[in-house]
Short mmCIF file of C-alpha atoms in Angstrom, two decimals:
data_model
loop_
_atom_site.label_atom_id
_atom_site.label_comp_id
_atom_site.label_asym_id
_atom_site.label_seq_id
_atom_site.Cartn_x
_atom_site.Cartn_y
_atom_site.Cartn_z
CA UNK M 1361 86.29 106.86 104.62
CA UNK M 1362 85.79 103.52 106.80
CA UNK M 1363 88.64 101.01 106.41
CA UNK M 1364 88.31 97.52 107.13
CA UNK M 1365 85.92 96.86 110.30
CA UNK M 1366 86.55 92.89 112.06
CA UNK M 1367 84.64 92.23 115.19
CA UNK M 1368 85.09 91.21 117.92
CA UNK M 1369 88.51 92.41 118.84
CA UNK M 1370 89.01 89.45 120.95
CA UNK M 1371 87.77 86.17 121.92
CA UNK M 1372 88.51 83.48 124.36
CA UNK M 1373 86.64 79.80 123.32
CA UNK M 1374 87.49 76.24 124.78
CA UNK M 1375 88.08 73.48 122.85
CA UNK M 1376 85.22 72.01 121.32
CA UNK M 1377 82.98 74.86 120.60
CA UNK M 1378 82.51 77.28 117.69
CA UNK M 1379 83.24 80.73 116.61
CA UNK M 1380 81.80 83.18 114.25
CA UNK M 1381 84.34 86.10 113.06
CA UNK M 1382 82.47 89.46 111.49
CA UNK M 1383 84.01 91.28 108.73
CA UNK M 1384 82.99 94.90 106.91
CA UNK M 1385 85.26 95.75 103.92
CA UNK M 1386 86.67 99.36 103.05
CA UNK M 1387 84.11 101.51 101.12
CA UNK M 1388 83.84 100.45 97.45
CA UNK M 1389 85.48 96.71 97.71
CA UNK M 1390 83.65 94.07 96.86
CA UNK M 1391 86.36 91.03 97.41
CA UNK M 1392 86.98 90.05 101.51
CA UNK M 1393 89.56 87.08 102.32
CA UNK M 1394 90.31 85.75 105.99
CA UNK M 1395 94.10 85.09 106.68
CA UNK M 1396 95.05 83.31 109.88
CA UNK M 1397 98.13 84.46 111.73
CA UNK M 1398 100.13 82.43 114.39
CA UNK M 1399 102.64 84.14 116.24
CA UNK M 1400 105.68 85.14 114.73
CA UNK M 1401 104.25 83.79 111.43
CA UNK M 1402 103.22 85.93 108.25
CA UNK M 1403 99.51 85.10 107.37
CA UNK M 1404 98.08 82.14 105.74
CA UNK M 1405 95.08 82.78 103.47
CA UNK M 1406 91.88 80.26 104.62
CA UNK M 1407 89.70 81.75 101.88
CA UNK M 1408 88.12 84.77 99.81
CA UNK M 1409 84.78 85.50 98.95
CA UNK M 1410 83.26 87.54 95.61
CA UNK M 1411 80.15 87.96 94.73
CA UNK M 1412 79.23 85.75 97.77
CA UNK M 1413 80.67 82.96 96.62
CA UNK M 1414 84.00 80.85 97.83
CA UNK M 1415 86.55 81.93 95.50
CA UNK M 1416 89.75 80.42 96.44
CA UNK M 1417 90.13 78.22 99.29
CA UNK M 1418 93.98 77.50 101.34
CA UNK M 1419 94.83 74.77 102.80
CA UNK M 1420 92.29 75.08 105.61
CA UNK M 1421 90.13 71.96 106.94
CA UNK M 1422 86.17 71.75 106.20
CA UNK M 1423 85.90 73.25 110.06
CA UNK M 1424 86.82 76.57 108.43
CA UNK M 1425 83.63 78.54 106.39
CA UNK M 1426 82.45 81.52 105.42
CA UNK M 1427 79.71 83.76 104.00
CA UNK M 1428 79.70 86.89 101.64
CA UNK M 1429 76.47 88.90 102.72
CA UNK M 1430 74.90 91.13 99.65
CA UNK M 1431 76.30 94.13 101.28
CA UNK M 1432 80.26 92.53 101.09
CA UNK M 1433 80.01 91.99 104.88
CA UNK M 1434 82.04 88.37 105.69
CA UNK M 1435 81.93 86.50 108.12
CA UNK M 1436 84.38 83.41 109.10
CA UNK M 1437 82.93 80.38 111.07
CA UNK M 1438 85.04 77.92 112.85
CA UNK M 1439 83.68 74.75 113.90
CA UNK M 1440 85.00 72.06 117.02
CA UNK M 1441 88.13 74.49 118.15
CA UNK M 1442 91.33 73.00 118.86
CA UNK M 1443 93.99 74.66 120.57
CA UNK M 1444 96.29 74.98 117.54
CA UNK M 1445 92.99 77.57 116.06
CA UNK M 1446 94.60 80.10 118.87
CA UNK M 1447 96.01 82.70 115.92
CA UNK M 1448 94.83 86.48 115.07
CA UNK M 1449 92.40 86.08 112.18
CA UNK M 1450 92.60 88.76 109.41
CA UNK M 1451 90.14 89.99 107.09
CA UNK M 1452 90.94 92.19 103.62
CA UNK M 1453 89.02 93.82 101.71
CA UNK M 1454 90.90 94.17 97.88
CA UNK M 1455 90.18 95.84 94.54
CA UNK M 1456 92.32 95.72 91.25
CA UNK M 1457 94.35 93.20 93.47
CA UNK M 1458 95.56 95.49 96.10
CA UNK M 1459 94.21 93.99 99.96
CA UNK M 1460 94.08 95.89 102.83
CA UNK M 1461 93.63 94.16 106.72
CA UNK M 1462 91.37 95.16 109.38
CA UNK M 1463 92.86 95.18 112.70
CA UNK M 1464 92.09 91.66 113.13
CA UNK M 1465 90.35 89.31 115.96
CA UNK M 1466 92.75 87.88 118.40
CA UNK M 1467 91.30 84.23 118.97
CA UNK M 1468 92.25 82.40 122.32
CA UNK M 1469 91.19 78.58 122.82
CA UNK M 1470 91.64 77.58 126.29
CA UNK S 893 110.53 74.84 99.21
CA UNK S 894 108.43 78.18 100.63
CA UNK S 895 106.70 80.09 98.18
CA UNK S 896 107.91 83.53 99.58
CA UNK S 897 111.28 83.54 102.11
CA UNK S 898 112.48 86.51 103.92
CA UNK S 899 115.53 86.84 106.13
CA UNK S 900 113.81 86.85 109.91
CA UNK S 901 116.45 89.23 110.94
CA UNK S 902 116.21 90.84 113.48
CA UNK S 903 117.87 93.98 111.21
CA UNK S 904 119.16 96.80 113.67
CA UNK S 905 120.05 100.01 111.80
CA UNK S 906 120.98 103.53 113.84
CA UNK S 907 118.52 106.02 113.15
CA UNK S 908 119.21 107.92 109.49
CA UNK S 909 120.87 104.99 108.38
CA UNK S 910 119.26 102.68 105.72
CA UNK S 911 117.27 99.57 106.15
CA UNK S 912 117.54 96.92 103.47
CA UNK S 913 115.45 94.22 103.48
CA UNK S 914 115.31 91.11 101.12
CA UNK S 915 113.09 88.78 100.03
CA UNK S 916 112.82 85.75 97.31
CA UNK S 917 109.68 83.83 95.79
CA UNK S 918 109.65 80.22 93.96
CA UNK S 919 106.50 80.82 91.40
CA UNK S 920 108.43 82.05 88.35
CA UNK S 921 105.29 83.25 87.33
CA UNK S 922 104.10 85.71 90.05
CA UNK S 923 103.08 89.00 88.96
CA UNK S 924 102.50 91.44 91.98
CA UNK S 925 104.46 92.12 94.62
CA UNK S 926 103.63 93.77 98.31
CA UNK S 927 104.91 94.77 101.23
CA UNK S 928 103.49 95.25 104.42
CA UNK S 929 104.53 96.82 107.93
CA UNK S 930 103.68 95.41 111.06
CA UNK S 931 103.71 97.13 113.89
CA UNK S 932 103.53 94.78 117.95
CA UNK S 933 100.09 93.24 117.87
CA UNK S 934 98.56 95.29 115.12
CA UNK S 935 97.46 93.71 111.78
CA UNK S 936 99.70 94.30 108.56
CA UNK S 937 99.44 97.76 106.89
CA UNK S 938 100.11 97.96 103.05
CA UNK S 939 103.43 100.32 102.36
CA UNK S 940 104.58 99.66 99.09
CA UNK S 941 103.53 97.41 95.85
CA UNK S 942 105.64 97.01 92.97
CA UNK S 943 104.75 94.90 89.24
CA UNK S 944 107.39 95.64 87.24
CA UNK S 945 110.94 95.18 87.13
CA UNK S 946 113.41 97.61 88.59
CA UNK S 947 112.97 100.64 91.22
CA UNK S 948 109.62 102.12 92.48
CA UNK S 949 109.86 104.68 95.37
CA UNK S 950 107.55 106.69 97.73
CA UNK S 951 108.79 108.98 100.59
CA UNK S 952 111.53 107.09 101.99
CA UNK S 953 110.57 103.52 100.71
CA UNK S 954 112.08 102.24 97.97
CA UNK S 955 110.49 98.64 96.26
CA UNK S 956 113.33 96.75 93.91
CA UNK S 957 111.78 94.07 91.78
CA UNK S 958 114.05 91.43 89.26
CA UNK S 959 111.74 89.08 88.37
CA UNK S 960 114.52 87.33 86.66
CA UNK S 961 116.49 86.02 89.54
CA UNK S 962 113.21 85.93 91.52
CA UNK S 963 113.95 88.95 94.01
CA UNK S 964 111.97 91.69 95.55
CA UNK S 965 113.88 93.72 97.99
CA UNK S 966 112.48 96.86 100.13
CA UNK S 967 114.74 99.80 101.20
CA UNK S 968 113.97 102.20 104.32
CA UNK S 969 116.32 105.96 103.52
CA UNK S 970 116.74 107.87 106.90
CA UNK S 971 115.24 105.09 108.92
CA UNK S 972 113.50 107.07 111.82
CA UNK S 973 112.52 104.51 115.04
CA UNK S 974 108.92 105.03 113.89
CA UNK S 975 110.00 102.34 111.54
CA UNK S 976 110.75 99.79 113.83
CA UNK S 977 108.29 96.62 113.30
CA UNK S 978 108.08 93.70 110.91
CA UNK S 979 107.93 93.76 107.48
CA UNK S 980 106.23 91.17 105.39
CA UNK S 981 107.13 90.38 101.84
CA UNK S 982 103.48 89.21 100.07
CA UNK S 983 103.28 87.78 96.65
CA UNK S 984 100.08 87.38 94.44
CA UNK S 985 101.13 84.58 92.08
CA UNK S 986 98.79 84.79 88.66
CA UNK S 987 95.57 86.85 87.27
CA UNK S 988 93.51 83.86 88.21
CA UNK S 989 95.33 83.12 91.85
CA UNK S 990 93.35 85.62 94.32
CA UNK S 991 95.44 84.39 97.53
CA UNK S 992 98.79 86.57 98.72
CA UNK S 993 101.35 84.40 100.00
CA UNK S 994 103.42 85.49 102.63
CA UNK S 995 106.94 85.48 104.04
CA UNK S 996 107.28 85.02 107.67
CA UNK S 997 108.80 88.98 108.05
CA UNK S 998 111.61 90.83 108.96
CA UNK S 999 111.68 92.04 112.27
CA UNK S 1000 113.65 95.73 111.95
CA UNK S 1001 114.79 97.48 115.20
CA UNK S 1002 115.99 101.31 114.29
CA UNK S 1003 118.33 102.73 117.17
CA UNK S 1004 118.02 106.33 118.21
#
């Protein structure tokens, strides 16, 4: 059974320019939120998707979007990168509640 | 205030010893409870979750839950050095509040 998939692995963007994150969730789930996670920091939720809509939003700026594909697939899209976006980027894939990371994408802005 | 607060240690327990590790959320209301282990430059990995109060255990992990004095606590038995990493404390708030909030972990350290 396939866990959570996130690709790429890692990334290195300059300031300025834009990112797309991929996301596949576990077998079954249907629910995928993005977390960002700064060094010695626990993870702070950006958003969650359902039904490929927006469900619940953090306190992220408008530079931060997504998209729920019909399959569950995610994918997390951030706009004019500033250094301070440097972070690993989660994804989970939940049911009945219970969410479960992929290995993450380990975002560099130079 | 933080919504979720964990002591950032580090803990360092000697191996078969056990690891006790604490953790406190503001939301009265908050209903689930996780906790997650974190190994050097992995992503968190879902060990224990715990709804209701008092004791819930599996293998060596035991989850503590008083939702009364707004506590969640996580105990490692016979703490092997496998277990060394960071453990975050994650709470989901309400039925209609889909986003875990995090503590910012507990690094443990188990000596051989």
């Amino acid at each position: 059974d396939a866990g959570v998939t996130q690709s790429p692995t890692h990334l290195i963007k300059t300031r300025g320019q834009q990112v797309t994150l991929r996301c596949s969730p576990k077998s079954g789930h249907d629910t995928v939120s993005w977390y960002q996670q700064a060094l010695g920091q626990g993870p702070q939720f950006i958003f969650q998707y359902y039904e490929e809509e927006e469900r619940q939003r953090g306190n992220f700026p408008d530079r931060f979007s997504g998209h729920q594909f019909p399959n569950y697939s995610s994918e997390l899209n951030v706009n004019a990168l500033l250094l301070g976006d440097s972070a690993l980027y989660l994804c989970a894939s939940s049911l009945s509640g219970k969410q479960y990371f992929g290995p993450g994408t380990r975002l560099t802005v130079t | 205030q933080k919504e979720v607060e964990q002591n950032s240690g580090p803990l360092s327990v000697p191996e078969g010893a056990i690891a006790s590790l604490n953790c406190t959320y503001s939301d009265r209301g908050s209903q689930s409870f996780f906790w997650y282990r974190q190994y050097s430059g992995k992503s968190p990995e879902l060990i224990m979750f715990i709804y209701s109060n008092g004791d819930k255990e599996d293998g060596r992990f035991t989850a503590q839950l008083n939702k009364a004095s707004q506590y969640v606590s996580l105990l490692i038995r016979d703490s092997q050095p496998s277990d060394s990493a960071t453990y975050l404390c994650a709470v989901l708030r309400t039925s209609n509040d889909y986003k875990l909030s995090f503590g910012a972990g507990t690094t443990v350290t188990v000596r051989a």
